[in-house]
């Protein structure tokens, strides 16, 4: 086993948990978990701690805002309050509005079913990334987050290791090519690898600990 493989193994062993898993989303290729993932990607894309975004996503779910129809039908204050309970206060009012606008677009254009968006992209990663950015509140960062996680159930887009994931790879002195990094990970799911690399990108101590354990 090469040093690089040991580094990846140690990273994934300690930090290989997707953000969807952390948010309690049992990701499947069905409308509700896909929508919940999109909401999570929206929340994670803000300049806010990932733990806060995850907590806010859980609160929205607990408030019953689990699909585009319910999200759009909810009172604006309900959305603000749910975000606030998750600690998502800096962006709560703007985000509450964006969530409603996004839910309406998803309903009008894709019948509230993101699988139709997948069909429209027809296996083209750039096309999917562009379609996602048409959703209010989903910019380039949000689209990348969604793609990193959704590759678990939409394998035609794997391996998807964006700039954030590759910055984690750089901290770990790993190759900057997605296919080469994915090969180092062996049987590890690309979504799990991507999440672990992002965690290394966000926290220097995670990268240093993985390197130390692999030495």
Coordinates of C-alpha atoms in Angstrom, one line a residue:
X1 CA 0.0 0.0 0.0
X2 CA 1.4 3.4 -1.0
X3 CA 1.7 6.3 1.4
X4 CA -1.1 8.1 -0.5
X5 CA -3.4 5.1 0.0
X6 CA -2.7 5.1 3.7
X7 CA -3.5 8.8 4.0
X8 CA -6.8 8.3 2.2
X9 CA -7.6 5.3 4.3
X10 CA -7.0 7.1 7.6
X11 CA -8.9 10.2 6.4
X12 CA -11.9 8.2 5.4
X13 CA -11.8 6.0 8.5
X14 CA -12.0 8.9 10.8
X15 CA -14.0 11.5 8.8
X16 CA -15.8 9.6 6.0
X17 CA -19.3 10.7 6.8
X18 CA -21.4 12.5 4.3
X19 CA -23.2 15.7 5.2
X20 CA -26.5 14.1 4.3
X21 CA -25.8 11.4 6.8
X22 CA -25.0 14.0 9.4
X23 CA -28.3 15.8 8.7
X24 CA -30.2 12.5 9.1
X25 CA -31.1 12.2 5.4
X26 CA -31.3 8.6 4.2
X27 CA -30.4 9.5 0.7
X28 CA -32.3 7.6 -2.0
X29 CA -33.3 8.4 -5.6
X30 CA -36.7 9.5 -4.5
X31 CA -38.3 13.0 -4.3
X32 CA -38.2 13.8 -0.6
X33 CA -34.6 12.9 0.3
X34 CA -33.3 14.5 -2.9
X35 CA -35.2 17.7 -2.0
X36 CA -33.9 17.6 1.6
X37 CA -30.4 17.3 0.1
X38 CA -30.9 20.3 -2.1
X39 CA -32.1 22.3 1.0
X40 CA -29.0 21.2 2.9
X41 CA -26.8 22.2 0.0
X42 CA -28.4 25.6 0.0
X43 CA -27.8 26.0 3.8
X44 CA -24.2 24.7 3.6
X45 CA -23.3 27.1 0.8
X46 CA -23.5 30.2 3.1
X47 CA -20.6 31.5 5.0
X48 CA -21.6 29.7 8.2
X49 CA -20.4 26.7 10.1
X50 CA -21.4 23.4 8.6
X51 CA -22.7 22.2 12.0
X52 CA -25.2 25.1 12.0
X53 CA -26.3 24.4 8.5
X54 CA -26.9 20.8 9.4
X55 CA -28.8 21.7 12.5
X56 CA -31.0 24.1 10.5
X57 CA -31.7 21.5 7.9
X58 CA -32.9 19.1 10.7
X59 CA -35.1 21.8 12.2
X60 CA -36.8 22.5 8.8
X61 CA -37.5 18.8 8.5
X62 CA -38.9 18.6 12.1
X63 CA -41.1 21.6 11.3
X64 CA -42.7 19.5 8.5
X65 CA -41.0 21.3 5.6
X66 CA -40.0 18.2 3.9
X67 CA -41.0 18.7 0.3
X68 CA -41.4 21.7 -2.1
X69 CA -45.1 21.9 -1.7
X70 CA -45.0 22.1 2.1
X71 CA -42.0 24.5 2.0
X72 CA -43.9 26.9 -0.3
X73 CA -47.1 26.7 1.6
X74 CA -45.5 27.4 5.0
X75 CA -45.7 30.9 6.5
X76 CA -42.5 32.9 6.0
X77 CA -42.2 33.2 9.8
X78 CA -42.4 29.4 10.2
X79 CA -39.3 29.1 8.0
X80 CA -37.5 31.9 9.8
X81 CA -38.3 30.3 13.2
X82 CA -37.1 26.9 12.1
X83 CA -33.8 28.3 10.8
X84 CA -33.4 30.2 14.0
X85 CA -33.8 27.1 16.1
X86 CA -31.0 25.6 14.2
X87 CA -28.8 28.7 14.9
X88 CA -29.0 29.9 11.3
X89 CA -29.7 33.5 12.3
X90 CA -27.4 35.6 10.3
X91 CA -29.1 34.6 7.0
X92 CA -32.4 33.5 8.2
X93 CA -34.7 36.1 6.7
X94 CA -33.2 36.0 3.2
X95 CA -32.9 32.3 3.3
X96 CA -36.5 31.9 4.3
X97 CA -37.6 33.8 1.2
X98 CA -35.2 31.9 -1.1
X99 CA -36.5 28.6 0.2
X100 CA -40.0 29.5 -0.8
X101 CA -38.9 30.8 -4.2
X102 CA -36.9 27.7 -4.8
X103 CA -39.8 25.4 -3.8
X104 CA -42.1 27.2 -6.2
X105 CA -39.7 26.9 -9.1
X106 CA -39.1 23.2 -8.4
X107 CA -42.8 22.6 -8.4
X108 CA -43.6 24.6 -11.5
X109 CA -40.6 23.4 -13.6
X110 CA -40.0 19.8 -12.4
X111 CA -43.1 18.9 -10.5
X112 CA -41.3 19.0 -7.3
X113 CA -39.2 16.0 -8.3
X114 CA -35.5 16.5 -8.8
X115 CA -35.3 13.2 -10.8
X116 CA -36.8 15.2 -13.6
X117 CA -33.9 17.7 -13.4
X118 CA -31.6 14.7 -13.6
X119 CA -33.3 13.5 -16.7
X120 CA -33.0 17.0 -18.2
X121 CA -29.2 17.0 -17.6
X122 CA -29.0 13.6 -19.4
X123 CA -25.8 12.6 -17.7
X124 CA -24.0 15.9 -18.4
X125 CA -22.3 17.1 -15.2
X126 CA -22.0 20.7 -16.5
X127 CA -25.6 20.7 -17.6
X128 CA -26.8 19.5 -14.2
X129 CA -24.6 22.1 -12.4
X130 CA -26.1 24.8 -14.6
X131 CA -29.7 23.7 -13.9
X132 CA -29.1 23.6 -10.2
X133 CA -27.9 27.2 -10.3
X134 CA -31.2 28.3 -11.7
X135 CA -32.8 27.4 -8.4
X136 CA -33.0 30.5 -6.1
X137 CA -30.3 30.3 -3.4
X138 CA -28.2 27.7 -5.2
X139 CA -25.1 29.3 -6.5
X140 CA -21.9 27.6 -7.7
X141 CA -21.0 26.5 -4.2
X142 CA -24.4 25.0 -3.5
X143 CA -24.4 23.2 -6.8
X144 CA -21.0 21.7 -6.0
X145 CA -22.2 20.5 -2.6
X146 CA -25.3 18.9 -4.0
X147 CA -23.2 17.1 -6.7
X148 CA -20.7 15.9 -4.2
X149 CA -23.4 14.3 -2.1
X150 CA -25.9 13.2 -4.8
X151 CA -23.3 11.1 -6.7
X152 CA -24.1 8.4 -4.1
X153 CA -27.4 7.8 -5.9
X154 CA -26.7 9.4 -9.2
X155 CA -23.5 7.5 -10.1
X156 CA -23.2 8.8 -13.6
X157 CA -21.8 12.0 -12.1
X158 CA -19.1 10.2 -10.1
X159 CA -16.4 10.8 -9.1
X160 CA -17.3 14.4 -8.4
X161 CA -14.5 16.1 -6.6
X162 CA -14.8 19.8 -6.9
X163 CA -12.3 22.5 -6.0
X164 CA -13.2 22.4 -2.3
X165 CA -12.6 18.6 -2.2
X166 CA -9.4 19.0 -4.1
X167 CA -8.1 21.7 -1.7
X168 CA -8.4 19.0 1.0
X169 CA -6.5 16.6 -1.2
X170 CA -3.8 19.3 -1.6
X171 CA -3.5 19.7 2.2
X172 CA -3.0 15.9 2.3
X173 CA -0.3 16.1 -0.4
X174 CA -2.5 14.0 -2.7
X175 CA -2.9 14.3 -6.5
X176 CA -5.1 17.1 -7.8
X177 CA -6.8 14.9 -10.3
X178 CA -10.2 13.6 -9.3
X179 CA -9.8 10.2 -11.0
X180 CA -6.4 9.6 -9.4
X181 CA -7.7 10.5 -6.0
X182 CA -10.7 8.3 -6.4
X183 CA -8.5 5.4 -7.5
X184 CA -6.5 5.8 -4.3
X185 CA -9.7 5.4 -2.3
X186 CA -10.3 2.0 -3.7
X187 CA -13.9 0.8 -2.9
X188 CA -14.8 3.9 -0.9
X189 CA -17.9 5.6 -2.2
X190 CA -17.0 8.8 -4.1
X191 CA -19.5 10.8 -2.0
X192 CA -17.9 9.6 1.2
X193 CA -14.4 10.4 -0.1
X194 CA -15.6 13.9 -1.2
X195 CA -17.1 14.7 2.2
X196 CA -13.9 13.5 4.0
X197 CA -11.7 15.6 1.7
X198 CA -13.9 18.7 2.3
X199 CA -13.6 18.2 6.0
X200 CA -9.9 18.2 5.6
X201 CA -10.1 21.3 3.6
X202 CA -12.1 23.1 6.3
X203 CA -10.0 21.9 9.2
X204 CA -6.3 21.8 9.1
X205 CA -6.1 19.5 12.1
X206 CA -8.0 16.8 10.3
X207 CA -5.5 16.8 7.5
X208 CA -2.5 16.8 9.9
X209 CA -4.0 14.0 12.0
X210 CA -4.6 11.9 8.9
X211 CA -1.0 12.5 7.7
X212 CA 0.4 11.6 11.1
X213 CA -1.6 8.4 11.4
X214 CA -0.6 7.3 7.9
X215 CA 3.1 7.9 8.6

